[in-house]
mmCIF file of C-alpha atoms in Angstrom:
data_model
loop_
_atom_site.group_PDB
_atom_site.id
_atom_site.type_symbol
_atom_site.label_atom_id
_atom_site.label_comp_id
_atom_site.label_asym_id
_atom_site.label_seq_id
_atom_site.Cartn_x
_atom_site.Cartn_y
_atom_site.Cartn_z
ATOM 1 C CA MET A 1 20.506 -4.037 -10.293
ATOM 2 C CA LYS A 2 19.238 -7.064 -7.776
ATOM 3 C CA HIS A 3 20.386 -4.258 -4.392
ATOM 4 C CA VAL A 4 18.426 -1.822 -5.645
ATOM 5 C CA ARG A 5 15.484 -0.616 -4.200
ATOM 6 C CA PHE A 6 12.915 2.060 -5.912
ATOM 7 C CA PRO A 7 11.044 3.442 -3.426
ATOM 8 C CA GLU A 8 7.819 3.802 -5.889
ATOM 9 C CA PRO A 9 6.801 0.166 -5.496
ATOM 10 C CA ASP A 10 6.696 -0.042 -2.457
ATOM 11 C CA ARG A 11 4.705 3.043 -1.728
ATOM 12 C CA LEU A 12 2.133 1.497 -4.322
ATOM 13 C CA ARG A 13 2.507 -2.099 -2.294
ATOM 14 C CA GLY A 14 1.986 -0.089 0.868
ATOM 15 C CA VAL A 15 -1.160 1.831 0.287
ATOM 16 C CA ALA A 16 -2.833 -1.790 -1.682
ATOM 17 C CA ILE A 17 -1.935 -3.627 0.833
ATOM 18 C CA LEU A 18 -4.632 -1.348 3.035
ATOM 19 C CA PHE A 19 -6.740 -1.784 0.337
ATOM 20 C CA VAL A 20 -7.175 -5.906 0.695
ATOM 21 C CA VAL A 21 -6.946 -5.728 4.334
ATOM 22 C CA ALA A 22 -9.924 -3.097 4.095
ATOM 23 C CA ILE A 23 -11.752 -5.395 1.514
ATOM 24 C CA HIS A 24 -12.191 -8.249 3.260
ATOM 25 C CA ALA A 25 -13.078 -5.993 6.381
ATOM 26 C CA PHE A 26 -16.009 -4.270 4.631
ATOM 27 C CA SER A 27 -17.582 -8.545 4.383
ATOM 28 C CA TYR A 28 -16.903 -8.987 8.041
ATOM 29 C CA LEU A 29 -17.881 -5.817 9.150
ATOM 30 C CA ARG A 30 -21.124 -6.274 6.680
ATOM 31 C CA ILE A 31 -20.489 -2.093 6.354
ATOM 32 C CA PRO A 32 -23.825 -0.675 4.634
ATOM 33 C CA THR A 33 -23.879 -0.014 0.555
ATOM 34 C CA GLY A 34 -25.861 2.678 0.849
ATOM 35 C CA GLY A 35 -24.615 6.555 1.141
ATOM 36 C CA ALA A 36 -20.833 7.095 0.236
ATOM 37 C CA TRP A 37 -19.732 3.808 0.697
ATOM 38 C CA PRO A 38 -20.324 2.401 -2.427
ATOM 39 C CA ALA A 39 -17.553 5.149 -3.542
ATOM 40 C CA VAL A 40 -15.544 3.663 -0.866
ATOM 41 C CA TRP A 41 -15.970 0.287 -1.705
ATOM 42 C CA PHE A 42 -15.031 1.071 -5.691
ATOM 43 C CA VAL A 43 -11.625 2.904 -4.718
ATOM 44 C CA VAL A 44 -10.615 -0.095 -2.325
ATOM 45 C CA HIS A 45 -12.075 -2.828 -4.502
ATOM 46 C CA GLN A 46 -11.029 -1.596 -8.303
ATOM 47 C CA THR A 47 -7.556 -0.638 -7.570
ATOM 48 C CA ALA A 48 -5.959 -2.831 -4.800
ATOM 49 C CA VAL A 49 -4.777 -6.439 -6.270
ATOM 50 C CA PRO A 50 -4.176 -4.385 -10.109
ATOM 51 C CA ALA A 51 -1.626 -2.494 -8.020
ATOM 52 C CA PHE A 52 0.136 -5.034 -6.917
ATOM 53 C CA PHE A 53 0.435 -6.611 -10.670
ATOM 54 C CA LEU A 54 1.150 -3.253 -11.980
ATOM 55 C CA ALA A 55 4.472 -2.816 -9.181
ATOM 56 C CA ASP A 56 5.709 -6.055 -10.360
ATOM 57 C CA GLY A 57 5.282 -5.195 -13.415
ATOM 58 C CA TRP A 58 6.761 -2.032 -13.057
ATOM 59 C CA LEU A 59 9.865 -3.103 -11.730
ATOM 60 C CA TYR A 60 10.683 -6.401 -14.486
ATOM 61 C CA GLY A 61 10.360 -2.980 -16.966
ATOM 62 C CA LYS A 62 13.426 -1.088 -14.782
ATOM 63 C CA ARG A 63 15.558 -4.083 -13.443
ATOM 64 C CA ARG A 64 15.331 -5.735 -17.643
ATOM 65 C CA ARG A 65 16.015 -3.779 -20.003
ATOM 66 C CA GLN A 66 17.687 -6.723 -22.126
ATOM 67 C CA ALA A 67 16.244 -9.981 -22.429
ATOM 68 C CA MET A 68 17.170 -12.670 -20.260
ATOM 69 C CA SER A 69 19.623 -16.230 -21.125
ATOM 70 C CA SER A 70 17.934 -18.927 -20.592
ATOM 71 C CA ALA A 71 19.588 -19.541 -17.381
ATOM 72 C CA ALA A 72 18.710 -16.286 -15.637
ATOM 73 C CA GLU A 73 15.382 -16.933 -16.937
ATOM 74 C CA ILE A 74 15.250 -20.044 -14.722
ATOM 75 C CA ALA A 75 17.298 -18.456 -12.166
ATOM 76 C CA PHE A 76 14.386 -15.892 -11.684
ATOM 77 C CA LEU A 77 11.115 -18.225 -12.390
ATOM 78 C CA SER A 78 13.057 -20.537 -9.724
ATOM 79 C CA ALA A 79 12.599 -17.638 -6.747
ATOM 80 C CA SER A 80 9.544 -16.276 -8.011
ATOM 81 C CA ALA A 81 8.459 -20.190 -7.116
ATOM 82 C CA ARG A 82 10.121 -20.238 -3.627
ATOM 83 C CA ARG A 83 8.186 -17.128 -3.434
ATOM 84 C CA LEU A 84 5.119 -17.450 -4.293
ATOM 85 C CA LEU A 85 3.972 -21.116 -4.098
ATOM 86 C CA ALA A 86 5.468 -22.735 -1.072
ATOM 87 C CA PRO A 87 3.618 -19.507 0.888
ATOM 88 C CA TRP A 88 0.821 -19.860 -0.967
ATOM 89 C CA LEU A 89 0.165 -23.791 -0.417
ATOM 90 C CA VAL A 90 1.139 -23.806 3.086
ATOM 91 C CA PHE A 91 -1.393 -20.553 4.190
ATOM 92 C CA SER A 92 -3.669 -22.533 2.437
ATOM 93 C CA LEU A 93 -4.004 -25.681 3.492
ATOM 94 C CA VAL A 94 -3.655 -24.066 7.337
ATOM 95 C CA TYR A 95 -6.827 -22.208 6.295
ATOM 96 C CA LEU A 96 -8.454 -24.888 4.599
ATOM 97 C CA ALA A 97 -7.909 -26.792 8.093
ATOM 98 C CA LEU A 98 -9.453 -23.692 9.693
ATOM 99 C CA ARG A 99 -11.925 -23.483 7.707
ATOM 100 C CA LEU A 100 -13.187 -27.253 8.222
ATOM 101 C CA VAL A 101 -12.769 -27.331 11.831
ATOM 102 C CA THR A 102 -15.321 -23.614 12.387
ATOM 103 C CA GLN A 103 -17.532 -25.311 9.976
ATOM 104 C CA ALA A 104 -17.356 -28.764 11.655
ATOM 105 C CA LEU A 105 -18.452 -26.298 15.123
ATOM 106 C CA GLY A 106 -21.082 -24.173 13.059
ATOM 107 C CA VAL A 107 -19.405 -21.033 13.416
ATOM 108 C CA ALA A 108 -18.099 -20.768 9.512
ATOM 109 C CA GLY A 109 -20.206 -17.863 7.494
ATOM 110 C CA GLY A 110 -20.627 -18.776 3.554
ATOM 111 C CA ALA A 111 -20.975 -21.553 1.384
ATOM 112 C CA PRO A 112 -19.516 -24.728 2.620
ATOM 113 C CA VAL A 113 -16.738 -25.801 1.424
ATOM 114 C CA GLN A 114 -16.843 -29.967 0.437
ATOM 115 C CA VAL A 115 -13.513 -31.792 1.331
ATOM 116 C CA ASN A 116 -13.911 -35.490 -0.027
ATOM 117 C CA SER A 117 -11.537 -36.781 -2.733
ATOM 118 C CA ALA A 118 -8.200 -35.812 -3.724
ATOM 119 C CA GLY A 119 -9.787 -34.097 -6.755
ATOM 120 C CA ALA A 120 -11.737 -31.796 -4.372
ATOM 121 C CA LEU A 121 -9.089 -31.124 -2.048
ATOM 122 C CA VAL A 122 -7.364 -29.275 -4.907
ATOM 123 C CA MET A 123 -9.753 -27.650 -6.663
ATOM 124 C CA ALA A 124 -10.772 -25.847 -2.642
ATOM 125 C CA ILE A 125 -6.967 -24.523 -2.593
ATOM 126 C CA TRP A 126 -6.804 -23.356 -6.487
ATOM 127 C CA HIS A 127 -10.364 -21.757 -6.160
ATOM 128 C CA GLY A 128 -8.813 -19.643 -3.041
ATOM 129 C CA ALA A 129 -12.320 -21.018 -1.629
ATOM 130 C CA ALA A 130 -11.456 -21.557 1.677
ATOM 131 C CA ALA A 131 -7.742 -19.906 1.690
ATOM 132 C CA GLU A 132 -8.673 -16.376 2.282
ATOM 133 C CA GLY A 133 -8.530 -15.060 -0.878
ATOM 134 C CA LEU A 134 -4.938 -15.894 -1.143
ATOM 135 C CA TYR A 135 -5.090 -16.799 -5.288
ATOM 136 C CA PHE A 136 -2.957 -13.972 -5.991
ATOM 137 C CA LEU A 137 0.034 -15.806 -5.116
ATOM 138 C CA PRO A 138 -0.461 -17.999 -8.117
ATOM 139 C CA ALA A 139 -2.177 -15.829 -10.530
ATOM 140 C CA LEU A 140 1.123 -13.273 -10.029
ATOM 141 C CA MET A 141 3.603 -17.114 -10.465
ATOM 142 C CA ILE A 142 1.880 -17.224 -13.752
ATOM 143 C CA VAL A 143 2.587 -13.404 -14.737
ATOM 144 C CA ARG A 144 5.883 -14.080 -14.016
ATOM 145 C CA LEU A 145 5.959 -17.238 -16.142
ATOM 146 C CA VAL A 146 4.897 -15.119 -19.003
ATOM 147 C CA THR A 147 6.572 -11.814 -18.462
ATOM 148 C CA PRO A 148 10.548 -12.900 -19.758
ATOM 149 C CA ARG A 149 9.423 -13.785 -23.399
ATOM 150 C CA LEU A 150 6.297 -11.926 -24.010
ATOM 151 C CA HIS A 151 8.430 -8.549 -22.318
ATOM 152 C CA ARG A 152 10.972 -8.450 -25.127
ATOM 153 C CA LEU A 153 8.259 -7.156 -27.780
ATOM 154 C CA ALA A 154 7.795 -3.945 -25.361
ATOM 155 C CA ALA A 155 11.346 -3.462 -24.212
ATOM 156 C CA GLY A 156 13.141 -0.238 -24.877
ATOM 157 C CA SER A 157 10.077 1.331 -26.546
ATOM 158 C CA PRO A 158 7.821 3.346 -24.950
ATOM 159 C CA ILE A 159 5.659 3.106 -27.808
ATOM 160 C CA ARG A 160 5.965 -0.608 -28.518
ATOM 161 C CA ALA A 161 5.172 -0.993 -24.498
ATOM 162 C CA THR A 162 2.344 0.835 -24.345
ATOM 163 C CA GLY A 163 0.465 -0.737 -27.409
ATOM 164 C CA LEU A 164 1.350 -4.195 -25.888
ATOM 165 C CA ALA A 165 -0.593 -2.662 -22.894
ATOM 166 C CA ILE A 166 -3.106 -1.300 -24.534
ATOM 167 C CA LEU A 167 -3.896 -4.566 -26.871
ATOM 168 C CA LEU A 168 -3.505 -7.132 -23.724
ATOM 169 C CA MET A 169 -6.034 -5.067 -21.726
ATOM 170 C CA VAL A 170 -8.556 -4.758 -24.296
ATOM 171 C CA GLY A 171 -8.276 -8.168 -25.859
ATOM 172 C CA TRP A 172 -8.104 -10.165 -22.354
ATOM 173 C CA ARG A 173 -10.555 -7.866 -20.642
ATOM 174 C CA VAL A 174 -13.514 -7.213 -23.393
ATOM 175 C CA PHE A 175 -13.055 -9.289 -25.992
ATOM 176 C CA LEU A 176 -12.196 -13.149 -24.357
ATOM 177 C CA GLU A 177 -12.808 -12.410 -20.260
ATOM 178 C CA PRO A 178 -16.317 -12.301 -20.453
ATOM 179 C CA ARG A 179 -16.698 -15.332 -22.332
ATOM 180 C CA LEU A 180 -15.647 -17.443 -20.322
ATOM 181 C CA PRO A 181 -17.052 -19.817 -17.118
ATOM 182 C CA VAL A 182 -16.455 -18.323 -14.083
ATOM 183 C CA PRO A 183 -15.942 -20.388 -11.021
ATOM 184 C CA ALA A 184 -18.853 -20.844 -8.806
ATOM 185 C CA VAL A 185 -17.250 -20.697 -5.526
ATOM 186 C CA GLY A 186 -13.976 -18.561 -4.786
ATOM 187 C CA VAL A 187 -11.454 -17.222 -7.788
ATOM 188 C CA ASP A 188 -9.379 -19.115 -10.517
ATOM 189 C CA PRO A 189 -6.096 -17.870 -10.476
ATOM 190 C CA LEU A 190 -5.466 -18.769 -13.840
ATOM 191 C CA LEU A 191 -8.187 -15.817 -14.909
ATOM 192 C CA ALA A 192 -6.607 -13.817 -11.952
ATOM 193 C CA GLY A 193 -3.390 -14.144 -13.581
ATOM 194 C CA ALA A 194 -4.270 -13.170 -17.249
ATOM 195 C CA THR A 195 -6.152 -9.669 -15.545
ATOM 196 C CA GLY A 196 -2.670 -9.426 -13.895
ATOM 197 C CA LEU A 197 -0.882 -9.970 -16.694
ATOM 198 C CA CYS A 198 -2.708 -6.737 -18.294
ATOM 199 C CA PHE A 199 -1.593 -4.563 -15.548
ATOM 200 C CA ALA A 200 1.679 -5.786 -15.695
ATOM 201 C CA ALA A 201 1.894 -4.942 -18.672
ATOM 202 C CA VAL A 202 0.674 -1.327 -18.016
ATOM 203 C CA GLY A 203 3.668 -1.321 -15.646
ATOM 204 C CA TRP A 204 6.165 -2.311 -18.251
ATOM 205 C CA ALA A 205 5.480 0.994 -19.994
ATOM 206 C CA LEU A 206 5.715 3.224 -17.166
ATOM 207 C CA ALA A 207 8.900 1.917 -16.717
ATOM 208 C CA GLU A 208 9.756 2.740 -19.832
ATOM 209 C CA ALA A 209 9.113 6.696 -20.278
ATOM 210 C CA PRO A 210 11.821 8.844 -18.284
ATOM 211 C CA ALA A 211 11.520 9.480 -14.760
ATOM 212 C CA ARG A 212 10.798 12.563 -15.869
ATOM 213 C CA PHE A 213 7.812 11.919 -17.115
ATOM 214 C CA SER A 214 6.006 9.295 -14.825
ATOM 215 C CA LEU A 215 3.492 11.534 -13.527
ATOM 216 C CA PRO A 216 1.703 12.579 -16.639
ATOM 217 C CA ALA A 217 3.100 9.198 -17.825
ATOM 218 C CA ALA A 218 0.146 8.182 -15.779
ATOM 219 C CA ILE A 219 -2.196 10.639 -15.599
ATOM 220 C CA VAL A 220 -2.843 11.175 -19.126
ATOM 221 C CA PRO A 221 -3.754 7.787 -19.798
ATOM 222 C CA ALA A 222 -6.226 7.552 -16.239
ATOM 223 C CA VAL A 223 -7.906 11.010 -17.935
ATOM 224 C CA LEU A 224 -8.297 9.133 -21.238
ATOM 225 C CA LEU A 225 -9.582 6.036 -20.540
ATOM 226 C CA ALA A 226 -12.054 7.774 -18.108
ATOM 227 C CA ALA A 227 -13.361 9.402 -20.420
ATOM 228 C CA ALA A 228 -13.460 6.204 -22.819
ATOM 229 C CA GLY A 229 -14.924 4.362 -20.172
ATOM 230 C CA VAL A 230 -17.967 6.718 -19.737
ATOM 231 C CA ALA A 231 -18.504 6.768 -23.681
ATOM 232 C CA THR A 232 -18.967 3.093 -23.646
ATOM 233 C CA GLU A 233 -21.100 0.288 -21.781
ATOM 234 C CA GLY A 234 -20.734 -3.397 -19.532
ATOM 235 C CA ARG A 235 -16.488 -4.204 -19.360
ATOM 236 C CA ALA A 236 -15.263 -1.142 -21.394
ATOM 237 C CA ALA A 237 -16.356 0.678 -19.043
ATOM 238 C CA ALA A 238 -15.278 -1.211 -15.905
ATOM 239 C CA MET A 239 -11.913 -1.892 -17.331
ATOM 240 C CA GLY A 240 -11.662 2.254 -18.096
ATOM 241 C CA PHE A 241 -12.564 3.486 -14.468
ATOM 242 C CA GLN A 242 -10.547 0.663 -13.447
ATOM 243 C CA THR A 243 -6.817 0.955 -15.518
ATOM 244 C CA SER A 244 -7.635 4.895 -14.235
ATOM 245 C CA ALA A 245 -7.901 4.477 -10.499
ATOM 246 C CA VAL A 246 -5.022 2.485 -10.525
ATOM 247 C CA LEU A 247 -3.123 4.501 -13.061
ATOM 248 C CA VAL A 248 -4.551 7.208 -10.521
ATOM 249 C CA LEU A 249 -2.914 5.643 -7.790
ATOM 250 C CA TRP A 250 -0.288 5.116 -8.888
ATOM 251 C CA ALA A 251 1.010 8.776 -10.155
ATOM 252 C CA LEU A 252 0.356 9.882 -6.032
ATOM 253 C CA ALA A 253 2.769 7.219 -5.451
ATOM 254 C CA VAL A 254 4.896 8.384 -7.863
ATOM 255 C CA ALA A 255 4.710 11.782 -6.212
ATOM 256 C CA MET A 256 4.032 11.192 -2.647
ATOM 257 C CA PRO A 257 6.558 14.243 -0.686
ATOM 258 C CA ALA A 258 9.592 11.798 0.968
ATOM 259 C CA ARG A 259 8.054 12.306 4.508
ATOM 260 C CA LEU A 260 4.685 10.955 3.896
ATOM 261 C CA ALA A 261 6.065 8.918 1.815
ATOM 262 C CA GLN A 262 7.616 6.813 4.642
ATOM 263 C CA PRO A 263 4.874 4.668 6.309
ATOM 264 C CA PRO A 264 3.694 3.573 3.337
ATOM 265 C CA GLU A 265 7.058 2.564 1.926
ATOM 266 C CA TRP A 266 7.508 0.446 4.995
ATOM 267 C CA LEU A 267 4.550 -1.229 5.170
ATOM 268 C CA GLY A 268 5.380 -1.729 0.828
ATOM 269 C CA ARG A 269 8.200 -3.677 2.503
ATOM 270 C CA ARG A 270 6.149 -6.239 4.829
ATOM 271 C CA THR A 271 3.045 -7.039 1.854
ATOM 272 C CA MET A 272 3.880 -10.713 2.191
ATOM 273 C CA GLU A 273 3.877 -11.053 5.853
ATOM 274 C CA ILE A 274 0.250 -8.986 6.076
ATOM 275 C CA TYR A 275 -1.148 -10.745 3.409
ATOM 276 C CA LEU A 276 -0.869 -13.448 4.931
ATOM 277 C CA LEU A 277 -1.597 -13.333 8.452
ATOM 278 C CA HIS A 278 -4.172 -10.699 8.445
ATOM 279 C CA ALA A 279 -6.928 -12.125 8.599
ATOM 280 C CA PRO A 280 -6.914 -14.394 11.559
ATOM 281 C CA PHE A 281 -6.701 -11.190 13.409
ATOM 282 C CA LEU A 282 -9.213 -9.818 10.912
ATOM 283 C CA ILE A 283 -12.221 -12.562 11.686
ATOM 284 C CA LYS A 284 -11.175 -13.499 15.447
ATOM 285 C CA VAL A 285 -10.381 -11.003 17.127
ATOM 286 C CA VAL A 286 -10.442 -7.592 15.676
ATOM 287 C CA CYS A 287 -14.135 -7.281 13.781
ATOM 288 C CA VAL A 288 -15.806 -8.571 16.774
ATOM 289 C CA ALA A 289 -14.727 -5.320 18.401
ATOM 290 C CA ALA A 290 -14.940 -2.932 15.132
ATOM 291 C CA ALA A 291 -18.132 -4.318 14.600
ATOM 292 C CA LEU A 292 -19.653 -2.070 18.154
ATOM 293 C CA LEU A 293 -18.683 0.685 16.362
ATOM 294 C CA PRO A 294 -19.899 2.739 13.346
ATOM 295 C CA PRO A 295 -18.751 1.698 10.099
ATOM 296 C CA ALA A 296 -16.724 5.364 9.892
ATOM 297 C CA LEU A 297 -14.851 3.481 13.219
ATOM 298 C CA GLY A 298 -15.195 0.324 12.622
ATOM 299 C CA LEU A 299 -13.493 0.011 8.732
ATOM 300 C CA PRO A 300 -10.226 1.855 9.768
ATOM 301 C CA VAL A 301 -10.250 0.665 13.696
ATOM 302 C CA ALA A 302 -10.467 -3.171 11.387
ATOM 303 C CA VAL A 303 -7.563 -1.941 9.103
ATOM 304 C CA ALA A 304 -5.381 -1.074 11.086
ATOM 305 C CA GLY A 305 -5.437 -3.599 13.556
ATOM 306 C CA SER A 306 -5.705 -6.412 11.521
ATOM 307 C CA THR A 307 -2.647 -4.941 10.349
ATOM 308 C CA ALA A 308 -1.076 -4.186 13.459
ATOM 309 C CA GLY A 309 -1.666 -7.868 14.319
ATOM 310 C CA ALA A 310 -0.567 -9.717 10.984
ATOM 311 C CA LEU A 311 3.279 -7.416 11.401
ATOM 312 C CA ALA A 312 3.458 -8.601 15.336
ATOM 313 C CA LEU A 313 2.067 -12.520 14.451
ATOM 314 C CA ALA A 314 5.473 -12.345 11.955
ATOM 315 C CA ALA A 315 8.097 -11.250 13.961
ATOM 316 C CA GLY A 316 6.871 -13.689 16.706
ATOM 317 C CA LEU A 317 6.534 -16.645 14.573
ATOM 318 C CA ASP A 318 9.759 -15.392 12.674
ATOM 319 C CA ARG A 319 11.414 -16.194 15.907
ATOM 320 C CA PHE A 320 10.743 -19.863 15.488
ATOM 321 C CA GLY A 321 12.206 -19.779 11.640
ATOM 322 C CA LEU A 322 9.116 -19.279 9.968
ATOM 323 C CA GLY A 323 10.328 -15.907 8.728
ATOM 324 C CA TRP A 324 11.266 -17.785 5.440
ATOM 325 C CA LEU A 325 7.110 -18.018 4.289
ATOM 326 C CA TRP A 326 7.229 -13.979 4.095
ATOM 327 C CA ASP A 327 10.944 -13.264 3.237
ATOM 328 C CA ALA A 328 12.769 -14.855 0.032
ATOM 329 C CA SER A 329 15.932 -14.418 1.347
ATOM 330 C CA PRO A 330 16.095 -14.023 5.426
ATOM 331 C CA GLY A 331 19.246 -12.119 7.404
ATOM 332 C CA ARG A 332 19.784 -10.571 4.085
ATOM 333 C CA ALA A 333 20.436 -6.999 4.513
ATOM 334 C CA PRO A 334 18.127 -4.703 3.562
ATOM 335 C CA ALA A 335 18.469 -2.946 0.304
ATOM 336 C CA ARG A 336 19.922 0.164 -1.009
ATOM 337 C CA SER A 337 17.654 2.446 -2.304
ATOM 338 C CA GLU A 338 18.545 3.462 -5.772
ATOM 339 C CA ALA A 339 20.185 7.065 -4.308
ATOM 340 C CA ALA A 340 22.455 5.824 -2.223
ATOM 341 C CA ALA A 341 23.534 2.819 -4.869
ATOM 342 C CA ALA A 342 24.297 5.635 -7.345
ATOM 343 C CA LYS A 343 26.536 6.918 -4.715
ATOM 344 C CA ALA A 344 28.238 3.978 -3.290
ATOM 345 C CA VAL A 345 29.294 2.956 -7.304
ATOM 346 C CA GLY A 346 30.506 6.719 -7.263
ATOM 347 C CA ARG A 347 32.846 6.202 -4.300
ATOM 348 C CA SER A 348 34.172 3.292 -5.570
ATOM 349 C CA ALA A 349 34.722 4.341 -8.911
ATOM 350 C CA ALA A 350 36.606 7.321 -7.261
ATOM 351 C CA SER A 351 38.470 5.796 -5.492
#
């Protein structure tokens, strides 16, 4: 099934990557938090990164109904490491160097980054303090390290998959995460990976639902979790609202009409290059112009301009042989859709 491409996660990732860019635009544009802006911030901030974990979990659940052999598991993890850790390390070093240069010139914002030892260098990269939020890539690698063995407990049973998702979500988000120290600077990929595993497990549960129940399988838990969030306080409420928002976003991706789904699907196949390359445009180019506009115009201008700039830069760098940083298998023909693959199998069987 590695040649089959499912459209739903592409749609979800296409919307989520715009949310990721919007998160960074909020801080660069210094958008006020009064009026309706807190609601906009809540939606993009609470759903962007969890949506990627859910999409990854859903794909894993769909494509691997049975436990992998040891050789297949090693191949899966090796491919994941090439796909995630290589660009993370390269771009972390690039962005760290840029941060140190701008810091020396006195034009960098935020807390200064000190790299006066090997340990300080490792921590600056690991926490993403100078890497423009690249923590997601090692966090997803952590999820994939755990997934092959943990998913065996859920495979083939919607009830087991749902129970595992609830157990992970409540156990981690409500009981364990609040008791752990928060890094002073940046984000710890290990903690982000633990949270990501919870949303990946939600993806496993959705993958076990029959296709015709995909929409209600997302909507019903969303309503229940929202009600639970209202009835509780603190971490439980935050967990309920965040999970509900991500599930609703997934439901919209599933129910999206084909014509309307084409733009997010197209973006969803290019999320890696947007994620890696949007920061230079956001910081240096687009936000300078977008800051002159009112927030209602500046935010969409910053998001659209940064996304387009990242894709243009990716196309340029690809000409110099650097496309491997965001394409796991450069030169490979685009993957076929599930429907096209099914037709091809049917034609082959008929012949």
